[in-house]
XYZ file of C-alpha atoms in Angstrom:
711
model
C 144.690 67.858 76.869
C 146.265 71.307 76.597
C 144.362 74.523 77.227
C 144.786 75.521 73.561
C 143.437 72.176 72.356
C 140.389 72.443 74.651
C 139.662 75.945 73.357
C 139.885 74.796 69.737
C 137.418 71.979 70.366
C 135.019 74.350 72.108
C 135.182 76.934 69.317
C 134.553 74.284 66.674
C 131.518 73.072 68.638
C 130.191 76.626 68.735
C 130.762 77.086 65.018
C 128.989 73.839 64.267
C 125.984 74.892 66.322
C 126.272 71.775 68.445
C 127.279 73.348 71.738
C 125.425 71.176 74.206
C 126.480 70.896 77.820
C 127.923 67.456 77.175
C 130.177 68.718 74.375
C 131.705 71.476 76.478
C 131.945 69.360 79.621
C 134.031 66.895 77.649
C 136.549 69.678 76.929
C 136.890 70.816 80.512
C 138.712 69.386 83.481
C 139.628 70.657 86.934
C 137.795 71.929 89.986
C 134.481 72.218 88.163
C 134.671 69.026 86.128
C 131.509 67.028 85.565
C 130.519 64.462 88.129
C 127.921 61.681 88.321
C 125.845 63.890 90.630
C 126.017 67.044 88.506
C 127.624 66.987 85.045
C 127.218 70.765 84.722
C 129.345 71.966 87.647
C 131.900 73.416 85.232
C 129.373 76.147 84.426
C 129.759 77.437 87.992
C 133.254 78.701 87.146
C 132.067 82.268 86.543
C 134.940 83.479 84.370
C 135.979 80.042 83.117
C 136.941 79.977 79.449
C 134.677 77.058 78.558
C 131.771 78.475 80.567
C 132.073 81.879 78.877
C 132.315 80.205 75.446
C 129.023 78.504 76.258
C 127.515 81.826 77.394
C 128.595 83.648 74.224
C 127.167 80.950 71.997
C 123.816 80.967 73.795
C 123.676 84.765 73.768
C 124.417 84.876 70.068
C 121.798 82.266 69.213
C 119.029 83.764 71.361
C 119.697 87.424 70.636
C 119.617 86.843 66.882
C 116.155 85.309 67.113
C 114.598 87.833 69.499
C 116.213 90.898 67.934
C 114.845 89.753 64.574
C 111.290 89.976 65.886
C 109.860 93.144 64.290
C 108.582 94.315 67.680
C 111.996 94.276 69.375
C 113.308 97.510 67.859
C 110.251 99.627 68.705
C 110.091 98.075 72.173
C 113.717 98.945 72.852
C 113.094 102.518 71.720
C 110.015 102.708 73.979
C 111.934 101.403 76.989
C 114.906 103.707 76.444
C 112.633 106.731 76.095
C 110.980 105.983 79.431
C 114.103 104.927 81.335
C 116.138 107.982 80.283
C 113.372 110.581 80.182
C 114.293 113.974 81.603
C 110.681 114.199 82.764
C 111.085 111.479 85.375
C 110.824 112.799 88.919
C 114.323 113.364 90.341
C 113.658 111.722 93.692
C 115.995 112.885 96.429
C 116.673 113.000 100.163
C 116.822 116.023 102.438
C 120.154 116.627 104.171
C 121.347 119.832 105.847
C 118.889 122.047 103.993
C 119.583 120.554 100.580
C 118.107 117.763 98.482
C 120.547 115.198 97.091
C 119.679 113.146 93.998
C 121.336 110.409 91.934
C 120.441 110.760 88.240
C 121.003 108.624 85.144
C 119.979 109.396 81.571
C 121.244 108.781 78.036
C 124.052 111.309 78.584
C 124.926 110.300 82.138
C 124.841 106.521 81.864
C 126.794 105.895 85.090
C 125.051 108.739 86.842
C 125.355 112.156 88.429
C 125.232 112.766 92.162
C 123.821 116.247 92.484
C 122.051 118.618 94.879
C 119.863 121.674 95.099
C 118.390 123.752 97.920
C 114.955 122.879 99.304
C 113.267 126.008 97.937
C 114.494 125.254 94.438
C 113.456 121.607 94.738
C 109.963 122.502 95.988
C 109.490 124.774 92.977
C 109.337 121.689 90.766
C 112.117 123.086 88.566
C 115.269 122.601 90.617
C 118.608 124.141 89.690
C 121.098 121.332 90.149
C 124.696 121.492 91.262
C 126.803 118.443 90.347
C 128.596 116.941 93.326
C 130.181 113.958 91.554
C 130.043 112.844 87.907
C 130.514 109.061 87.865
C 130.909 108.920 84.066
C 133.768 111.414 84.244
C 135.299 109.573 87.202
C 135.301 106.269 85.303
C 136.853 107.985 82.293
C 139.514 109.813 84.334
C 140.529 106.647 86.196
C 140.006 104.274 83.250
C 137.885 101.966 85.393
C 134.462 100.404 84.908
C 133.137 102.147 88.008
C 129.480 101.715 88.911
C 128.132 103.841 91.774
C 127.056 102.043 94.939
C 126.069 103.228 98.403
C 126.850 106.750 99.533
C 127.095 107.035 103.335
C 127.495 110.494 104.872
C 127.799 111.866 108.400
C 124.551 113.501 109.513
C 123.409 116.138 110.064
C 126.087 118.207 108.243
C 126.406 115.784 105.311
C 129.958 116.861 104.440
C 131.996 113.760 105.224
C 130.990 110.829 103.008
C 132.130 107.350 101.985
C 131.351 106.475 98.368
C 131.155 102.877 97.187
C 132.471 101.996 93.724
C 132.181 98.542 92.156
C 133.502 96.918 89.016
C 130.566 96.492 86.656
C 127.899 96.619 89.374
C 128.925 93.803 91.713
C 127.787 93.785 95.339
C 131.443 93.893 96.403
C 133.165 97.247 96.033
C 135.727 99.642 97.433
C 134.813 102.701 99.519
C 136.583 106.056 99.351
C 136.207 109.187 101.458
C 134.630 112.192 99.736
C 133.990 115.779 100.872
C 130.773 117.439 99.645
C 132.127 120.958 100.324
C 135.216 120.577 98.150
C 133.433 118.049 95.895
C 136.585 115.946 95.804
C 137.859 112.671 97.150
C 139.880 113.264 100.306
C 143.616 112.866 99.802
C 144.903 110.143 102.127
C 141.378 109.819 103.468
C 139.538 106.708 104.632
C 139.734 103.846 102.109
C 138.058 100.439 102.518
C 139.415 97.673 100.248
C 137.254 95.464 98.043
C 134.558 93.666 100.052
C 130.828 93.448 100.667
C 131.457 96.041 103.351
C 129.198 98.230 105.473
C 129.853 101.269 107.636
C 128.448 104.090 109.737
C 130.049 107.364 110.802
C 130.585 107.901 114.539
C 132.129 111.334 114.000
C 134.139 113.042 111.260
C 137.296 111.184 112.267
C 135.819 107.799 113.244
C 134.026 105.044 111.364
C 132.349 101.869 112.572
C 133.188 99.403 109.795
C 132.367 95.887 108.701
C 134.840 94.738 106.038
C 137.277 92.051 104.948
C 140.371 91.935 107.167
C 141.612 88.638 105.825
C 141.360 85.081 107.085
C 138.618 84.548 109.647
C 137.027 87.989 109.254
C 134.160 86.925 106.968
C 131.131 84.712 107.558
C 130.408 81.663 105.444
C 127.982 83.891 103.499
C 130.883 86.159 102.490
C 129.881 89.152 104.628
C 131.800 90.828 107.484
C 132.021 88.868 110.720
C 133.453 91.806 112.680
C 132.698 95.455 113.243
C 135.696 97.638 114.057
C 136.179 101.208 115.255
C 138.506 102.851 112.746
C 139.953 106.218 113.687
C 141.599 108.553 111.237
C 145.346 108.003 111.074
C 145.187 104.401 112.300
C 146.141 101.806 109.660
C 143.079 99.937 108.409
C 144.413 96.556 109.529
C 145.042 97.885 113.070
C 141.491 99.093 113.753
C 140.350 97.463 117.030
C 137.437 95.024 117.038
C 134.193 96.462 118.419
C 132.172 93.250 118.095
C 132.780 89.827 116.532
C 130.166 87.243 115.624
C 130.334 83.606 114.591
C 131.515 82.292 111.233
C 128.061 80.756 110.654
C 126.297 84.119 111.102
C 125.074 85.923 107.977
C 126.716 89.251 108.787
C 127.729 91.733 111.468
C 126.381 95.170 110.624
C 127.562 98.504 112.083
C 124.805 100.997 112.874
C 125.132 104.521 114.284
C 122.230 106.905 114.891
C 123.261 110.523 115.351
C 121.653 112.784 117.950
C 122.293 116.295 119.275
C 123.843 114.894 122.451
C 126.065 112.070 121.190
C 125.953 109.249 118.635
C 124.151 106.023 119.486
C 126.460 103.180 118.460
C 125.190 99.648 117.749
C 126.531 96.454 116.282
C 123.881 94.229 114.735
C 124.473 90.485 114.680
C 122.417 88.711 112.035
C 122.361 84.972 112.700
C 120.056 84.355 109.731
C 118.553 86.612 107.088
C 115.821 87.644 109.556
C 117.118 86.932 113.065
C 119.140 89.710 114.695
C 120.682 90.637 118.012
C 121.397 94.272 118.890
C 124.437 95.286 120.929
C 124.478 98.864 122.211
C 127.452 100.882 123.418
C 126.294 102.399 126.711
C 129.745 102.315 128.262
C 129.634 98.561 128.063
C 128.503 96.596 125.033
C 124.972 95.655 126.122
C 122.758 93.156 124.347
C 119.246 94.617 124.077
C 116.390 92.362 125.313
C 114.560 92.306 121.978
C 113.088 89.384 120.042
C 115.177 88.065 117.178
C 112.810 89.055 114.351
C 113.272 92.785 114.810
C 114.510 95.634 112.588
C 115.895 98.925 113.903
C 114.522 102.043 112.203
C 116.353 104.845 114.026
C 116.643 106.635 117.362
C 114.313 109.409 118.516
C 114.518 111.224 121.860
C 116.652 108.476 123.376
C 114.350 105.722 122.124
C 115.469 103.119 119.613
C 112.594 102.627 117.173
C 112.053 98.986 116.196
C 109.728 97.126 113.852
C 108.606 93.755 115.251
C 108.266 90.768 112.963
C 107.180 88.577 115.859
C 105.123 89.034 119.014
C 107.136 90.312 121.998
C 106.263 90.147 125.688
C 108.378 92.479 127.816
C 107.768 93.809 131.330
C 104.348 92.128 131.382
C 103.217 93.878 128.197
C 102.715 92.092 124.878
C 103.520 93.939 121.669
C 101.898 92.446 118.550
C 103.638 91.116 115.481
C 103.941 93.806 112.789
C 103.991 96.711 115.262
C 106.415 99.588 115.821
C 107.798 99.995 119.344
C 110.089 102.428 121.110
C 112.781 101.040 123.422
C 114.317 103.552 125.826
C 118.083 103.121 125.696
C 118.417 104.654 129.164
C 115.848 103.082 131.459
C 115.210 100.044 129.193
C 111.418 100.511 129.074
C 109.332 99.866 125.966
C 106.158 101.406 124.547
C 103.859 100.778 121.605
C 104.033 103.410 118.855
C 101.844 101.866 116.123
C 100.243 98.535 115.285
C 98.491 97.104 112.223
C 94.993 95.705 111.721
C 94.645 92.203 110.183
C 94.214 93.657 106.677
C 97.106 96.105 107.125
C 100.891 95.988 106.956
C 103.311 98.646 108.182
C 105.893 98.789 105.403
C 108.314 101.611 106.196
C 109.133 103.947 109.062
C 110.763 107.361 108.670
C 112.297 108.787 111.834
C 112.405 112.585 111.805
C 113.757 115.143 114.242
C 110.786 114.993 116.660
C 108.218 112.692 115.010
C 107.780 109.562 112.915
C 106.137 108.946 109.542
C 104.841 105.463 108.747
C 103.767 104.148 105.374
C 101.399 101.186 105.479
C 99.184 99.031 103.304
C 95.480 98.332 103.710
C 94.418 95.498 101.414
C 97.544 96.365 99.393
C 96.507 100.031 99.018
C 99.001 102.631 100.237
C 98.432 104.966 103.189
C 100.569 107.111 105.512
C 100.403 108.698 108.970
C 102.514 110.887 111.255
C 103.040 109.911 114.896
C 104.144 112.268 117.652
C 104.979 111.351 121.231
C 102.707 112.994 123.786
C 104.111 115.146 126.584
C 103.059 112.647 129.243
C 105.253 110.049 127.493
C 104.261 106.451 126.921
C 101.548 107.384 124.395
C 101.616 108.614 120.836
C 99.219 110.763 118.796
C 98.497 109.691 115.242
C 97.301 111.812 112.337
C 96.654 110.435 108.861
C 98.419 112.027 105.891
C 95.832 112.204 103.124
C 96.623 110.735 99.701
C 94.400 109.511 96.853
C 92.871 106.065 97.247
C 93.875 102.806 95.569
C 97.509 103.493 94.829
C 101.043 103.130 96.116
C 102.408 105.551 98.733
C 106.176 105.647 99.306
C 108.419 107.568 101.702
C 111.170 109.053 99.543
C 112.810 111.180 102.257
C 112.552 111.530 106.015
C 114.923 112.706 108.708
C 118.005 114.590 107.546
C 117.779 116.923 110.546
C 114.125 117.852 109.971
C 110.571 116.607 110.498
C 109.732 117.508 106.913
C 109.336 114.520 104.648
C 108.694 113.730 101.011
C 106.260 111.052 99.898
C 105.023 109.935 96.504
C 101.777 108.512 95.156
C 101.261 106.420 92.014
C 99.338 103.543 90.513
C 99.772 101.502 87.360
C 97.700 104.018 85.392
C 98.436 107.186 87.407
C 101.968 108.598 86.980
C 103.893 109.127 90.173
C 103.493 112.452 91.931
C 105.867 113.776 94.592
C 104.599 115.646 97.660
C 106.360 117.687 100.332
C 104.889 116.956 103.771
C 105.089 119.401 106.697
C 103.208 117.931 109.638
C 100.263 116.483 107.740
C 100.102 119.308 105.200
C 100.732 117.903 101.730
C 102.099 120.096 98.932
C 102.582 118.833 95.401
C 106.129 119.293 94.075
C 106.205 117.481 90.758
C 104.583 114.727 88.736
C 105.693 112.443 85.951
C 103.955 112.900 82.613
C 102.071 109.957 81.204
C 104.491 107.603 79.490
C 101.682 105.722 77.773
C 98.018 106.211 76.863
C 95.990 104.855 79.790
C 92.685 106.421 78.796
C 91.167 103.024 78.027
C 93.195 100.981 80.533
C 91.729 99.589 83.750
C 93.325 97.997 86.799
C 91.179 95.717 88.956
C 92.019 93.972 92.203
C 90.759 90.400 92.392
C 91.218 87.425 94.726
C 92.011 83.801 93.950
C 91.561 80.856 96.296
C 94.784 78.942 96.932
C 95.076 75.205 97.546
C 94.626 75.596 101.315
C 91.655 77.965 100.979
C 93.579 81.229 101.514
C 92.320 84.230 99.550
C 95.223 85.696 97.567
C 94.950 89.168 96.003
C 96.173 90.108 92.548
C 95.917 93.077 90.213
C 94.938 92.734 86.567
C 95.749 95.485 84.069
C 94.579 95.751 80.471
C 92.662 97.737 77.901
C 88.894 97.593 78.330
C 88.358 96.052 74.896
C 91.074 93.429 75.431
C 89.693 92.323 78.794
C 86.167 92.233 77.380
C 87.228 90.061 74.429
C 89.115 87.616 76.671
C 91.746 85.030 75.793
C 94.400 87.762 75.780
C 98.170 87.340 75.741
C 98.870 87.710 79.464
C 102.008 88.101 81.546
C 101.747 87.209 85.242
C 104.435 88.569 87.581
C 105.341 87.172 91.012
C 108.044 87.170 93.669
C 106.784 85.823 97.005
C 109.673 86.063 99.425
C 111.887 87.993 101.834
C 109.071 90.253 103.110
C 109.018 92.110 99.763
C 105.553 93.417 98.840
C 104.750 93.480 95.133
C 102.938 96.744 94.540
C 101.182 98.158 91.451
C 103.620 101.017 90.830
C 103.852 103.282 87.788
C 107.630 103.625 87.724
C 110.579 103.274 90.059
C 114.340 102.841 89.733
C 115.526 100.432 88.635
C 112.803 99.944 86.066
C 111.177 96.520 85.914
C 109.053 95.073 83.113
C 106.053 94.785 85.443
C 106.015 98.512 86.281
C 102.990 100.342 84.916
C 104.824 102.753 82.593
C 106.990 100.109 80.915
C 104.237 97.503 80.801
C 101.681 100.047 79.609
C 103.800 101.269 76.721
C 105.436 98.005 75.692
C 102.709 95.440 76.412
C 99.278 96.819 77.352
C 99.060 99.274 74.429
C 99.910 96.347 72.121
C 96.934 94.328 73.362
C 98.493 92.418 76.234
C 97.356 91.965 79.843
C 99.572 92.240 82.941
C 98.878 90.564 86.288
C 100.614 91.420 89.587
C 100.459 88.548 92.094
C 100.477 89.264 95.846
C 101.391 85.730 96.877
C 102.522 84.625 100.329
C 106.176 85.210 101.113
C 105.836 88.969 100.696
C 104.571 91.406 103.320
C 101.278 92.510 101.769
C 99.525 91.480 104.984
C 102.434 91.934 107.340
C 105.087 89.519 108.658
C 102.550 86.683 108.996
C 102.018 86.727 105.206
C 105.763 86.210 104.807
C 106.133 83.587 107.513
C 103.321 81.534 106.014
C 105.647 80.553 103.147
C 108.953 80.063 104.962
C 111.060 76.915 104.710
C 108.831 73.815 104.803
C 105.841 75.944 103.745
C 107.451 77.274 100.545
C 105.013 75.373 98.388
C 102.228 77.696 99.553
C 103.856 80.542 97.638
C 103.907 78.436 94.469
C 100.334 77.265 95.078
C 99.200 80.893 95.372
C 100.742 81.796 92.019
C 99.260 78.728 90.353
C 95.830 79.524 91.848
C 95.930 82.979 90.254
C 96.926 81.437 86.913
C 94.025 79.000 87.118
C 91.634 81.832 88.001
C 92.794 83.842 84.974
C 92.115 80.858 82.735
C 88.788 79.961 84.380
C 87.582 83.571 84.092
C 88.452 83.663 80.394
C 91.062 86.374 80.739
C 93.564 84.127 78.979
C 94.315 80.497 78.140
C 97.303 78.216 78.685
C 98.367 78.885 75.086
C 98.524 82.635 75.796
C 99.642 82.814 79.425
C 103.192 83.758 80.321
C 104.924 84.269 83.674
C 107.868 86.374 84.820
C 109.965 86.572 87.978
C 113.533 87.335 88.985
C 115.909 86.289 91.784
C 113.659 84.578 94.350
C 110.986 85.115 91.706
C 113.223 83.131 89.360
C 112.964 80.237 91.793
C 109.188 80.699 91.680
C 109.332 80.499 87.880
C 111.357 77.287 88.058
C 108.840 75.767 90.457
C 105.775 76.562 88.343
C 107.598 75.420 85.222
C 108.369 71.996 86.671
C 105.090 71.597 88.567
C 102.494 72.976 86.126
C 103.984 73.354 82.641
C 100.481 72.813 81.245
C 99.443 76.290 82.423
C 102.053 78.401 80.619
C 103.239 79.042 77.077
C 106.168 81.269 78.097
C 108.208 81.744 81.290
C 110.791 84.525 81.806
C 113.308 83.416 84.469
C 115.620 86.208 85.636
C 118.849 85.958 87.732
C 117.294 82.896 89.344
C 117.924 80.580 92.211
C 117.437 77.162 90.634
C 119.762 74.533 92.136
C 118.495 74.482 95.712
C 120.800 71.594 96.607
C 123.868 73.816 96.170
C 122.448 77.333 96.601
C 123.959 77.725 100.084
C 127.442 77.020 98.681
C 127.267 79.649 95.934
C 128.148 83.302 96.692
C 125.694 84.812 99.209
C 123.454 81.743 99.215
C 124.195 80.719 102.794
C 122.625 83.978 103.980
C 119.192 82.847 102.754
C 118.866 79.631 104.738
C 116.494 81.474 107.091
C 114.147 81.777 104.106
C 114.534 78.362 102.466
C 116.233 76.038 104.948
C 119.568 74.218 104.870
C 119.850 71.581 102.129
C 122.761 69.953 103.961
C 120.412 68.910 106.781
C 118.556 65.797 105.561
C 115.266 66.785 107.224
C 115.335 70.176 105.498
C 116.493 68.864 102.131
C 113.508 66.531 102.335
C 111.133 69.465 101.799
C 113.448 71.607 99.632
C 113.915 68.651 97.271
C 110.170 68.567 96.658
C 110.377 71.783 94.650
C 114.056 72.447 93.729
C 113.659 73.108 89.985
C 117.109 71.974 88.891
C 116.669 68.491 90.325
C 113.087 68.298 89.025
C 113.951 68.937 85.366
C 113.074 65.847 83.343
C 112.477 64.742 79.760
C 109.082 64.704 78.055
C 107.332 67.056 80.492
C 106.167 69.573 77.921
C 107.987 72.600 79.340
C 107.435 75.833 77.408
C 110.347 77.462 75.602
C 111.633 79.566 78.498
C 113.889 82.627 78.608
C 116.735 82.691 81.135
C 118.689 85.855 81.839
C 121.500 86.479 84.296
C 124.729 88.462 84.694
C 128.338 87.307 84.767
C 129.012 90.020 87.373
C 126.191 88.931 89.651
C 127.984 88.227 92.929
C 124.766 87.704 94.883
C 122.873 84.970 93.017
C 125.428 82.875 91.154
C 125.004 82.850 87.347
C 125.660 79.119 87.528
C 122.024 78.615 88.512
C 120.731 79.867 85.152
C 123.615 78.376 83.174
C 123.209 74.871 84.581
C 119.435 74.916 84.205
C 119.701 75.901 80.546
C 122.433 73.349 79.864
C 120.404 70.581 81.464
C 117.356 71.552 79.416
C 119.481 71.353 76.270
C 120.580 67.828 77.073
C 116.943 66.912 77.767
C 116.133 68.133 74.224
C 114.235 71.285 75.203
C 114.710 74.527 73.332
C 115.117 77.784 75.264
C 116.360 81.365 75.045
C 119.326 82.550 77.098
C 120.881 85.969 77.719
C 123.776 86.702 80.071
C 124.984 90.277 80.395
C 128.713 90.412 81.097
C 128.255 93.215 83.657
C 125.476 94.533 85.823
C 125.556 92.732 89.173
C 122.377 91.208 90.578
C 120.297 93.848 88.820
C 121.449 92.257 85.595
C 122.329 95.605 83.989
C 124.851 98.370 84.696
C 122.993 101.330 83.158
C 119.670 102.389 81.679
C 120.688 101.548 78.117
C 121.416 97.947 79.095
C 118.179 97.844 81.072
C 116.201 99.100 78.071
C 117.774 96.397 75.926
C 116.983 93.588 78.335
C 113.441 94.816 78.994
C 112.830 94.876 75.248
C 114.291 91.385 75.002
C 111.842 90.183 77.666
C 108.751 91.703 76.061
C 109.890 90.671 72.581
C 110.135 87.150 73.989
C 106.568 87.317 75.324
C 105.310 88.803 72.060
C 107.168 86.096 70.124
C 105.603 83.348 72.241
C 102.125 84.709 73.010
C 101.151 87.163 70.253
C 100.822 87.027 66.531
C 103.213 89.348 64.699
C 102.043 92.943 64.277
């Protein structure tokens, strides 16, 4: 069959409204042709003509229905107003006496990189100077540039490498930029397209992980080598600093600047969580650290590490979840901070002479400053006071100073930014209320999981709605990769479960939102994450289901009015609850999901997550993965709700084939569903705030369509 003939058949199938997976598979042949094991493999060809025809048809069908819901238009307007508001806090980072900020709004859809001096920023009404206009850059170069990482040489913050990607992919190019001239450097450093990483050693030297051709990438698609690249040396001739194994996840360059000289490391990640640290002390020395360890910075010759496992060294045992200092000279170690059983240290900011930690206590945010005592070996700790029962975040630390910036928020309290000198806290700015929360309450409750574990969750709703009961309810969950799910008001990128968006679009319309703190996250430290790894994954699903059952038992909602939402790893969670307990849910929103766990390690970055899920190619590990893999579990006559899938063609992290194949299989099993695939946007699913507003409205319109009566 010719290509033209196949296209004609496909287009006729679309026009006839009969575009099932079987119809399109019959028109397609080649590397992704159907097979007895998986008749939908052709949908894994990301830019394949037949696959994209299928995507367009599903988009058209689903968008027509959801956009026609009378609530969609107002919801989209609500989301766009919040996501592009000029009254959002312009969060930034301190560098060389200035505050740098990346800003997007309805005028600057791709974003502005801008700066102001600290005094102006602290006034709450900063006068901004544009450093780089990404909208203008894309226009001038006629490219679909989306801004990525910006990596600059500290402390001067003049020499920078700016990442640019096509449509928001993880892979991008990197170009040298000068913040004094505010221009790209002619004949400067340029790193070709790759999922690259880098650190500056000095203004003329980079430590780079990139794609140098055959043999230079891991099976996960990340750099296998780090190389020292000096100005004037051709990129391909940069000498290898360290090389790992092909089966590693990645090799990551890391340089911490100090007044004396830079501290140069190469980090070998054998799995998503296991890492070895190699330090340039004249030789390339492997540090004697446990594998589950994350470097946070270097202070006074000490490398600051966060331990995700217990470590015994020199006859001293350092507990799991603690922060330690490792002297890079004499190779001694000392405890800096540890967590109580109901606490979790979440982030560490290394300043010029002290450290700021942000931690959770029963999922409530707190912060402290730690300073090393003169007699060495011990640290003094002083709490930084913030309001109770909210989320505390470090927005800036370091940058050549001990000053830091932290924020506080909750689902009903707009975020407020504070400047912190020592432990003195000064308010800089606050976000106005994006919705009326005067009659909205947020309660923390606990459900009992299948194994007896108490699992916390937050429930948000209007007082009258919660009192009446049986409310349309959306339950959010993630449960993986050490990511805590916190009750925030707003953060970039916006998510439908954030307080401002949920409050305006869902709560004010009579809905209830639930935030689930299931195992797999870090709400109670690394142990909370490790409890749901690999063969224990089901515990994460059990936790979510236990919360759902508690909501129904307590009368908050009913199976006919309960919906669930999750994305990425949370999309896997949605697939698991859909196939295991479809009786509990009337709507499930499944975003950029993992779904086919038999093939996930063969698709894009999937191999990098085997430390989380296991290796499906090992029979003993597939034995437990197969017990929950949603794609293989899909079956006829199970009563699945009419789900919504969304993904992105440009997602080069979680393959869009997961969502495509799941939807196609559901179609052939005679289930109806909604489907939306954005053509750009990367793993975030959107490339700008306008696209994000559209998709968020689509999600809430879906829940309203399924769980609420029309207004």
